[in-house]
PDB file of C-alpha atoms and ligand atoms in Angstrom:
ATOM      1  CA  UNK B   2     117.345  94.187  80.080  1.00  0.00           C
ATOM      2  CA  UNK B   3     115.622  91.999  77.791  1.00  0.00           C
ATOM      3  CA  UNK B   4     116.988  88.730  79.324  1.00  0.00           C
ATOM      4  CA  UNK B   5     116.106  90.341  82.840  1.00  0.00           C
ATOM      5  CA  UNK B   6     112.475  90.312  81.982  1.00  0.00           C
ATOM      6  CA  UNK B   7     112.156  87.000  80.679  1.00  0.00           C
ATOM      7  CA  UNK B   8     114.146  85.292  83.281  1.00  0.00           C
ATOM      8  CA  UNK B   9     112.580  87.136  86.508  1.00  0.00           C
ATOM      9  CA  UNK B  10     109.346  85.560  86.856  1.00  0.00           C
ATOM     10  CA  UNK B  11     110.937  82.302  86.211  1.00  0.00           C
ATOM     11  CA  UNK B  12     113.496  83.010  89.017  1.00  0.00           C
ATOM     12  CA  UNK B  13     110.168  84.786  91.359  1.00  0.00           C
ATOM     13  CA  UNK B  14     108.717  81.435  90.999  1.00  0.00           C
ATOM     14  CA  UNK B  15     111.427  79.738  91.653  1.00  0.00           C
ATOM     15  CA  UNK B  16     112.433  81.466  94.921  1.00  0.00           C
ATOM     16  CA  UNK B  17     108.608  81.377  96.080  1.00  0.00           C
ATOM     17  CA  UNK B  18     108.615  77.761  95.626  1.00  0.00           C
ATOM     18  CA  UNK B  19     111.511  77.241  97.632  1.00  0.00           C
ATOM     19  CA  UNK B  20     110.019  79.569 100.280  1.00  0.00           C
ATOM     20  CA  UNK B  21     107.065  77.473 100.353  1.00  0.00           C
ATOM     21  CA  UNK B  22     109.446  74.786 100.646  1.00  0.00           C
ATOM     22  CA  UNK B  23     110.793  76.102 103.932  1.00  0.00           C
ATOM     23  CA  UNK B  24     107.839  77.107 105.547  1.00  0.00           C
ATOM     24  CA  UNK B  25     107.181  73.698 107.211  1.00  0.00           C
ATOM     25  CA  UNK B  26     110.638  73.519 108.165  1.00  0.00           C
ATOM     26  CA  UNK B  27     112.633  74.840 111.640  1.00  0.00           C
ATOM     27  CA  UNK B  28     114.347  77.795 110.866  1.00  0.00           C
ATOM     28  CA  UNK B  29     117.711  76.467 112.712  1.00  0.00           C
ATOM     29  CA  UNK B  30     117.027  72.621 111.135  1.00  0.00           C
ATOM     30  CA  UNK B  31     117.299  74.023 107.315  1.00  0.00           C
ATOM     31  CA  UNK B  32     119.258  70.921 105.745  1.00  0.00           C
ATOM     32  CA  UNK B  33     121.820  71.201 103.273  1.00  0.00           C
ATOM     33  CA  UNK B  34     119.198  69.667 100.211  1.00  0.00           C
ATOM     34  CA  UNK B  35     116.802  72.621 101.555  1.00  0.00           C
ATOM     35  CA  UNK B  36     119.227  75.139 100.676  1.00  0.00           C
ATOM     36  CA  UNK B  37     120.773  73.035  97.409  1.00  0.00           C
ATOM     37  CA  UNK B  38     116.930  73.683  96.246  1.00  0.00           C
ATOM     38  CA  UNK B  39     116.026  77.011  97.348  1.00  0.00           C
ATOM     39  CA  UNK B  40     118.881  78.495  95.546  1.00  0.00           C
ATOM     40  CA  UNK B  41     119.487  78.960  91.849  1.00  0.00           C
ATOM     41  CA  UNK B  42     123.378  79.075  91.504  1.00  0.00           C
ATOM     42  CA  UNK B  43     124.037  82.642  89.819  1.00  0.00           C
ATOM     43  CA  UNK B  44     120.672  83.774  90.073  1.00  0.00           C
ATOM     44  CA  UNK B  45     119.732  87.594  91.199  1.00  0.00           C
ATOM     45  CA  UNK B  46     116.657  86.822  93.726  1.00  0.00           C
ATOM     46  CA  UNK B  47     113.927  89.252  92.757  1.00  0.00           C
ATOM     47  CA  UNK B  48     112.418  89.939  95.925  1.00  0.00           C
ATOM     48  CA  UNK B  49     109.474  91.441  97.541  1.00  0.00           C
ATOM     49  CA  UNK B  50     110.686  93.689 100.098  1.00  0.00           C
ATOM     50  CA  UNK B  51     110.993  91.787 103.377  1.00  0.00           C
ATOM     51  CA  UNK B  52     109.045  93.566 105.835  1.00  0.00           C
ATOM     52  CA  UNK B  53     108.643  90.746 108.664  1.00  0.00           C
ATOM     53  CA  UNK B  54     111.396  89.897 111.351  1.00  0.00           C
ATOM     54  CA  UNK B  55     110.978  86.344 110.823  1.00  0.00           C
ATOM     55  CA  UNK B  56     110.781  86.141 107.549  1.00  0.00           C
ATOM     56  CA  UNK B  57     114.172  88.644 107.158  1.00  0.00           C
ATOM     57  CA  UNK B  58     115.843  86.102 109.746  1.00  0.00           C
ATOM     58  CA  UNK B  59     115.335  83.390 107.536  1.00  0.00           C
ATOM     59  CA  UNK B  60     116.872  85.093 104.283  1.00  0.00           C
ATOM     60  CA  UNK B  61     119.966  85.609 106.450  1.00  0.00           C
ATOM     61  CA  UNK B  62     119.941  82.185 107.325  1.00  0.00           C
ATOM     62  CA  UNK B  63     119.459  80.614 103.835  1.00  0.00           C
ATOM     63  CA  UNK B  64     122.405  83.131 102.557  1.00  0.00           C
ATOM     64  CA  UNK B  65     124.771  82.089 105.548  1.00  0.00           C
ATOM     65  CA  UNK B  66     123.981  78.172 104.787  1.00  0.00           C
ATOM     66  CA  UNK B  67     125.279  79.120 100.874  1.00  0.00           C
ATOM     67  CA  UNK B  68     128.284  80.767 102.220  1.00  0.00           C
ATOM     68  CA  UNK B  69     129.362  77.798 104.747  1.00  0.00           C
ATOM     69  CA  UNK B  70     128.740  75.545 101.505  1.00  0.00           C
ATOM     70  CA  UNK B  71     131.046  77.933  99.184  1.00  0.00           C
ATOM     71  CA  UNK B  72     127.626  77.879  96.961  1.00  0.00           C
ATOM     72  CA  UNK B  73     127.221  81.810  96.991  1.00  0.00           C
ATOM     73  CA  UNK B  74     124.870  83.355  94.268  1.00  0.00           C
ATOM     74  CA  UNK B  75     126.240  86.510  94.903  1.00  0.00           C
ATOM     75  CA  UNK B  76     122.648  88.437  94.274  1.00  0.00           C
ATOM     76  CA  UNK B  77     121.833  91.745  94.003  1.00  0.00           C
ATOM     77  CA  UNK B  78     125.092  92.518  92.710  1.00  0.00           C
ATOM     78  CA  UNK B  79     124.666  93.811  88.851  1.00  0.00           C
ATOM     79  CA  UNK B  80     124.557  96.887  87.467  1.00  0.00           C
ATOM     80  CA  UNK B  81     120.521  96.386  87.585  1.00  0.00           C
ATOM     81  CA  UNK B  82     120.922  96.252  91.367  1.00  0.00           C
ATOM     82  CA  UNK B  83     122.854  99.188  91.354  1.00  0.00           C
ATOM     83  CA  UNK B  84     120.119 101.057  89.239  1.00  0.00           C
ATOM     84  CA  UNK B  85     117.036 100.006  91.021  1.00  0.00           C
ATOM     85  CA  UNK B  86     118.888 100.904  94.877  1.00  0.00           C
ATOM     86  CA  UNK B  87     120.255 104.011  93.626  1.00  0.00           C
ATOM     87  CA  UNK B  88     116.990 105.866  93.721  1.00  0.00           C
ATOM     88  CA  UNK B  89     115.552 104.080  96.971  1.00  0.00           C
ATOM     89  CA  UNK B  90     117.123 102.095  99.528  1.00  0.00           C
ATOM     90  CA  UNK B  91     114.927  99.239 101.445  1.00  0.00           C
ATOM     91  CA  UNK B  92     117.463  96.675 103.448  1.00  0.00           C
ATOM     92  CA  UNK B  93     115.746  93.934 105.160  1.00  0.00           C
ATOM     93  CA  UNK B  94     118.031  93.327 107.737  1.00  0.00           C
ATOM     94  CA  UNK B  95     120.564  95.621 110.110  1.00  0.00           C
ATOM     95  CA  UNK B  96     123.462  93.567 111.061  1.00  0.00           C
ATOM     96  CA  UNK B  97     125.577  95.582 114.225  1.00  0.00           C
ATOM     97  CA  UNK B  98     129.161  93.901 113.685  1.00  0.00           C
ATOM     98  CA  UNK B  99     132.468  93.508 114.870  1.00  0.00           C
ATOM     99  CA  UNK B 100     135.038  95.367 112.645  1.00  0.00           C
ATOM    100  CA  UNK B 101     136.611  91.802 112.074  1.00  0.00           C
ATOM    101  CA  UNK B 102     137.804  91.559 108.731  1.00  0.00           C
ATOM    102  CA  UNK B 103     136.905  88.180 108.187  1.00  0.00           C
ATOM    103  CA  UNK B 104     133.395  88.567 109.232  1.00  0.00           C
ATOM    104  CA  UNK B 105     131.832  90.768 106.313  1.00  0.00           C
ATOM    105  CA  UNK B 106     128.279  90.762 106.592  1.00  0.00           C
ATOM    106  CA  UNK B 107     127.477  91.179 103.024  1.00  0.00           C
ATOM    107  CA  UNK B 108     130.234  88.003 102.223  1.00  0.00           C
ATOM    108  CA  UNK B 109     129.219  85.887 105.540  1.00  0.00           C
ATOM    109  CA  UNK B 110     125.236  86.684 104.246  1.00  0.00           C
ATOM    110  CA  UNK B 111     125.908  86.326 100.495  1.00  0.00           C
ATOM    111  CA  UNK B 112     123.932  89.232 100.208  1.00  0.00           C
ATOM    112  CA  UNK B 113     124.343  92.561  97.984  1.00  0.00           C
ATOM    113  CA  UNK B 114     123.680  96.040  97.080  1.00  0.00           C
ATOM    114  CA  UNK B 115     120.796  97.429  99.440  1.00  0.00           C
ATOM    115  CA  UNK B 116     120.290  94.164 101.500  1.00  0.00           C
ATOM    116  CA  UNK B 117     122.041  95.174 104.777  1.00  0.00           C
ATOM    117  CA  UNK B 118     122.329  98.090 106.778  1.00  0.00           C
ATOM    118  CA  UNK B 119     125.654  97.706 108.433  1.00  0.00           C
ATOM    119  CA  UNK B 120     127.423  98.930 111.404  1.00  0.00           C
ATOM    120  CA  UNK B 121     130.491  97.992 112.597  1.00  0.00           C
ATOM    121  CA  UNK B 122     132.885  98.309 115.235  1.00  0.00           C
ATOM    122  CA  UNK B 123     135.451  96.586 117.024  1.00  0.00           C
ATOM    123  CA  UNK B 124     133.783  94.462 119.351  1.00  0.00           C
ATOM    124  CA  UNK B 125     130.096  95.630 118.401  1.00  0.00           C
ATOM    125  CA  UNK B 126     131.054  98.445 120.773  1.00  0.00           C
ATOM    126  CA  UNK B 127     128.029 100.375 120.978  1.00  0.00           C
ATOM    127  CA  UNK B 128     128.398 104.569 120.861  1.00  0.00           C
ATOM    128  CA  UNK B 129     126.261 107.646 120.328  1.00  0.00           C
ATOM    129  CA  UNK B 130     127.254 107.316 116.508  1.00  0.00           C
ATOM    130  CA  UNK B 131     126.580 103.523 116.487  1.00  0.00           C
ATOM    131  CA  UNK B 132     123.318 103.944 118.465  1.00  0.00           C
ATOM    132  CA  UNK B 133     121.984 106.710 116.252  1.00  0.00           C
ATOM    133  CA  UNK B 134     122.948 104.775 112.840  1.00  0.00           C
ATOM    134  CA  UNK B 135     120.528 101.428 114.696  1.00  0.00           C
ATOM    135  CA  UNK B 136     117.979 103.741 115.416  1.00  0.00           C
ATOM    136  CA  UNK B 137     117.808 105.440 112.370  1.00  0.00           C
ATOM    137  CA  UNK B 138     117.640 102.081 110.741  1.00  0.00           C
ATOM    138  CA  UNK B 139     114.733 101.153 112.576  1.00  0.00           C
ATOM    139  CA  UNK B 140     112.877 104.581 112.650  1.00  0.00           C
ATOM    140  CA  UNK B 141     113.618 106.116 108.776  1.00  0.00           C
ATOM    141  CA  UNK B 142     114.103 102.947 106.724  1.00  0.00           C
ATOM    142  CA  UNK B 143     111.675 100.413 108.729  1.00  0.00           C
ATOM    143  CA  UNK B 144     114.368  97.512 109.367  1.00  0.00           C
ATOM    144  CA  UNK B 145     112.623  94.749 110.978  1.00  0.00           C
ATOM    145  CA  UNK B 146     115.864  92.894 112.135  1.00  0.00           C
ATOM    146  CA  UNK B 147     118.712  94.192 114.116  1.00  0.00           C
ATOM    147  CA  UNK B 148     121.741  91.483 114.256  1.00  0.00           C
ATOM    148  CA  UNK B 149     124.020  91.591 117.327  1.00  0.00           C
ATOM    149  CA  UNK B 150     127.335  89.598 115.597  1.00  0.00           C
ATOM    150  CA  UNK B 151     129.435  88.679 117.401  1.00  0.00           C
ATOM    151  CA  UNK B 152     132.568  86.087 116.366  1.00  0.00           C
ATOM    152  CA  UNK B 153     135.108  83.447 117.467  1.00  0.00           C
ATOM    153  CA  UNK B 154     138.281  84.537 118.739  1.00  0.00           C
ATOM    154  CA  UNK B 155     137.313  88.182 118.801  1.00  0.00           C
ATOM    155  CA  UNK B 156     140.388  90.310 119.083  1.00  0.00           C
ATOM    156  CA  UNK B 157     138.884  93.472 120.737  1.00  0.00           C
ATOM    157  CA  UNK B 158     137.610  90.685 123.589  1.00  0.00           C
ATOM    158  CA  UNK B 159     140.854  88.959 123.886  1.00  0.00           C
ATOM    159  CA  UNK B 160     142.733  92.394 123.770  1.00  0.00           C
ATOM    160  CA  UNK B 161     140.191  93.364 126.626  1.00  0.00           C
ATOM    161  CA  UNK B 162     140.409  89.910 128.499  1.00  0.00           C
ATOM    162  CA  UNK B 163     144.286  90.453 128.422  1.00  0.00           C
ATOM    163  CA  UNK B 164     143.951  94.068 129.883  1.00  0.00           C
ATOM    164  CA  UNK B 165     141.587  93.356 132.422  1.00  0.00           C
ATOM    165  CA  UNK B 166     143.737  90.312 133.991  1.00  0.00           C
ATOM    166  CA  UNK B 167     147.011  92.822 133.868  1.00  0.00           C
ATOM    167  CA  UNK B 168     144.818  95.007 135.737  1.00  0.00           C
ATOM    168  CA  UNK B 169     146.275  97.767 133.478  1.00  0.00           C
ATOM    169  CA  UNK B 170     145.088 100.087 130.951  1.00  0.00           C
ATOM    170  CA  UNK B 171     144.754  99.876 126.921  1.00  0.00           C
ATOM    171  CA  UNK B 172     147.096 102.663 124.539  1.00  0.00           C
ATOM    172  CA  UNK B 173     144.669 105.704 123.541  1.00  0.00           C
ATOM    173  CA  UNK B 174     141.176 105.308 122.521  1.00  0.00           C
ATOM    174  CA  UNK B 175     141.169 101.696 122.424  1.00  0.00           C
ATOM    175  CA  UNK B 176     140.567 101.663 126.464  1.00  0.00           C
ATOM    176  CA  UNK B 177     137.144 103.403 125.624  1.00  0.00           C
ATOM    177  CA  UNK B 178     136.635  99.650 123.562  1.00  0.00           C
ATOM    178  CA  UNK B 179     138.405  97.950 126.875  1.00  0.00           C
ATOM    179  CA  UNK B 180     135.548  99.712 128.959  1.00  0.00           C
ATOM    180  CA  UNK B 181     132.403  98.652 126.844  1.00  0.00           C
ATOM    181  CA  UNK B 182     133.618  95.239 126.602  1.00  0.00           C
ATOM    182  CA  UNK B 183     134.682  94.380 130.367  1.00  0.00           C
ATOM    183  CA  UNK B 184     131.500  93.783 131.955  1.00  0.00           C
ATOM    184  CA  UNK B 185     131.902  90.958 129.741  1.00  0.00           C
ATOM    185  CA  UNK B 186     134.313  89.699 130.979  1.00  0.00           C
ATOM    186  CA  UNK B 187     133.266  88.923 134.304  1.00  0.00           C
ATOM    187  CA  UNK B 188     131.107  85.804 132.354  1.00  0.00           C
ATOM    188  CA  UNK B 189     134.053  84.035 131.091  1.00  0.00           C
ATOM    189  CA  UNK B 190     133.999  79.965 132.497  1.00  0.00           C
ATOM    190  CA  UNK B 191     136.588  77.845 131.386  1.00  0.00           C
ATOM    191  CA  UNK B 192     139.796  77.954 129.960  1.00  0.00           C
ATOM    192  CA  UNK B 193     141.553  79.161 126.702  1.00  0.00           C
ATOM    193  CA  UNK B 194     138.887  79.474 123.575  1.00  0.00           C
ATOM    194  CA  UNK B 195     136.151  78.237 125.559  1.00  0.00           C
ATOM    195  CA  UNK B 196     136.907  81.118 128.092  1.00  0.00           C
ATOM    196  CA  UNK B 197     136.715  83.351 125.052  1.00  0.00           C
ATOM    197  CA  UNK B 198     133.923  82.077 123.586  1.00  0.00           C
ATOM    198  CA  UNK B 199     132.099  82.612 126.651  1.00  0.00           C
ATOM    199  CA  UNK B 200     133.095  86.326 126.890  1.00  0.00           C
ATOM    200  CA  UNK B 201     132.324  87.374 123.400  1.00  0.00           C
ATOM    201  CA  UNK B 202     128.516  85.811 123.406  1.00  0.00           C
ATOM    202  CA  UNK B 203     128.593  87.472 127.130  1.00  0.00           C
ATOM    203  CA  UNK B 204     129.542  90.715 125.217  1.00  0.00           C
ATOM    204  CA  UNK B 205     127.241  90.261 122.256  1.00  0.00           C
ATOM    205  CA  UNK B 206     124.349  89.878 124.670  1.00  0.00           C
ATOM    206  CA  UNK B 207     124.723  92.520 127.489  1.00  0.00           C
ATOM    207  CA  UNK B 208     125.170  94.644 123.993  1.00  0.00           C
ATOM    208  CA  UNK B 209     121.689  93.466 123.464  1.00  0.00           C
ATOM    209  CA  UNK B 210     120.584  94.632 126.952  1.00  0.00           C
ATOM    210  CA  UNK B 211     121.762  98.213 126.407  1.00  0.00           C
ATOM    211  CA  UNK B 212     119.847  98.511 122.971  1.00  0.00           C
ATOM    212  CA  UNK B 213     116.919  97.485 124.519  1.00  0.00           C
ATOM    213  CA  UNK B 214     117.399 100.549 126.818  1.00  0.00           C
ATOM    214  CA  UNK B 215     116.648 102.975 123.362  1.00  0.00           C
ATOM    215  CA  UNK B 216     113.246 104.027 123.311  1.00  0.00           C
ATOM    216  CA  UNK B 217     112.783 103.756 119.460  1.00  0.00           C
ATOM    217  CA  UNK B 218     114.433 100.382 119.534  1.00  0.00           C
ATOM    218  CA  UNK B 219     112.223  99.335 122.168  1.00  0.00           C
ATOM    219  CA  UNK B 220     109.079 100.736 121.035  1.00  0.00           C
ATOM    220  CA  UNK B 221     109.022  99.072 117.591  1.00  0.00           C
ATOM    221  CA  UNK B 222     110.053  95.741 119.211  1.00  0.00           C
ATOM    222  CA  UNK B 223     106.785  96.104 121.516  1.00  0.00           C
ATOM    223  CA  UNK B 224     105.085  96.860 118.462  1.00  0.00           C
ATOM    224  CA  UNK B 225     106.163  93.972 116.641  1.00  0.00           C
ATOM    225  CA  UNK B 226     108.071  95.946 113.752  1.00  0.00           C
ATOM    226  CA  UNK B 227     111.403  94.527 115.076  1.00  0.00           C
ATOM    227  CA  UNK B 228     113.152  91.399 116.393  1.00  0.00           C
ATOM    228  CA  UNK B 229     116.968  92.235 117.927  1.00  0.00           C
ATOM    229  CA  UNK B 230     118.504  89.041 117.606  1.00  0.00           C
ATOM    230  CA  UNK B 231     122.245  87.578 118.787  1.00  0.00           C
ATOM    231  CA  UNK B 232     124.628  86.147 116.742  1.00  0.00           C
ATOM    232  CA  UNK B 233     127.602  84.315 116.844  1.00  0.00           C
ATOM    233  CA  UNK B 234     129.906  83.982 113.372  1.00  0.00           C
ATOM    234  CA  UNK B 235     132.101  80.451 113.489  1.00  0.00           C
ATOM    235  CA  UNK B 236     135.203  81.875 111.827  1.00  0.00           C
ATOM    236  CA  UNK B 237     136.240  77.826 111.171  1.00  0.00           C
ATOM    237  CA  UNK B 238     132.897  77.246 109.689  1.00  0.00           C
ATOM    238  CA  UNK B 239     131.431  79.807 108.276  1.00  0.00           C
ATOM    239  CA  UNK B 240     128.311  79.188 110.384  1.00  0.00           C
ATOM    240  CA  UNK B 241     126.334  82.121 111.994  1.00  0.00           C
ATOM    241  CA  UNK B 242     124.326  80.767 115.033  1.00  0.00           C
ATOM    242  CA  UNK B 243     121.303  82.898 115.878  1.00  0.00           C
ATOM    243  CA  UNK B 244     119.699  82.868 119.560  1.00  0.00           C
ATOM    244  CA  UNK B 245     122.867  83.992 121.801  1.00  0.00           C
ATOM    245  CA  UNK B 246     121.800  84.900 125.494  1.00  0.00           C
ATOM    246  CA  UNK B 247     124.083  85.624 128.087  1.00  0.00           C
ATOM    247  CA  UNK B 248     126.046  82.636 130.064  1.00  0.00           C
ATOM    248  CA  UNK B 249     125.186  81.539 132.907  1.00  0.00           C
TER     249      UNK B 249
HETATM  250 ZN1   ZN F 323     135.985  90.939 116.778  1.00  0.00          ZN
END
């Protein structure tokens, strides 16, 4: 605890210059020597809550650009984290996922304990439950950032892509994912993984359209408490695109 204290105000000062830093800069222009300097390599980033949807957009950028780079500080994740979140919970950001197992928010984010609010299902399908746990985010814990993620070569929108052109039906429950997703479908140019790419950001954004149709979502985004953002994970890369409307 001792080295905590001395070493925090160093690191706050740190981080606050490299904010300062990125202030003048485009959020989707952040070069490689921005983030080399904005991050201390181990460090545990003693933040200020992040109350502003800008401002909580551009922490999930910075952590993405250290995870494409393999330079992950893996913060927030000590026994000190752990302590301080136990009692009280304030995440800056809610990121609504595919299940995808290579697309782990808190990895893909290089973020930690009490950062993210996280749903997930296959294909960002969007239910009762999944609605509810967005809402909630927004409402109860003041989240101003919902993340739509969606990923290359999704496998609940090629299973769905593959169902749709057979005309047929999927095994069980997974046809209720088939359902949600086709719509989708129907914006897919092109062939092969260009055809797919165009369905998934298709899907990620008509998801968008239907949370826009909640009245809390809604509300706090008139308000200006909340940006809903699409995103788009590069499983090749490592690089989460932000911005992602539907095709035309
Ligand atoms: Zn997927």
């Amino acid at each position: 605890m001792k080295e905590k204290a001395t070493l925090q105000p160093v690191r706050r000062r740190f981080i606050q210059r490299a904010v300062q830093t990125l202030a003048g800069v485009t959020l989707f222009g952040l070069k490689p020597a921005v983030l080399a300097q904005a991050t201390a390599p181990g460090s545990n980033l003693a933040r200020s809550p992040i109350t502003d949807p800008d401002a909580a957009l551009r922490e999930l950028t910075l952590g993405n650009l250290r995870f494409q780079q393999g330079q992950m500080t893996h913060p927030d994740n000590t026994l000190e984290r752990r302590t301080l979140v136990a009692a009280k919970q304030q995440p800056y950001a809610i990121i609504f996922a595919c299940s995808d197992s290579r697309e782990a928010p808190e990895l893909i984010f290089d973020e930690g304990l009490g950062d993210l609010f996280v749903i997930r299902t296959a294909g960002h399908v969007l239910d009762g439950a999944a609605l509810g746990s967005l809402e909630f985010g927004v409402a109860e814990l003041g989240i101003p950032l919902l993340v739509v993620l969606g990923h290359e070569r999704c496998g609940a929108v090629t299973a769905t892509m593959d169902v749709v052109e057979r005309r047929a039906l999927a095994p069980g429950n997974i046809e209720t994912l088939v359902a949600a997703i086709r719509p989708a479908v129907l914006y897919g140019r092109g062939e092969g993984a260009a055809r797919v790419d165009q369905v998934v950001r298709a899907n990620t954004a008509l998801t968008i359209q239907r949370l826009q149709r909640s009245a809390i979502l809604a509300e706090a985004v008139e308000r200006g408490k909340l940006k809903i953002v699409g995103g788009h994970y590069d499983l090749d890369t490592g690089a989460v695109s932000f911005g992602v409307t539907l095709p035309e």
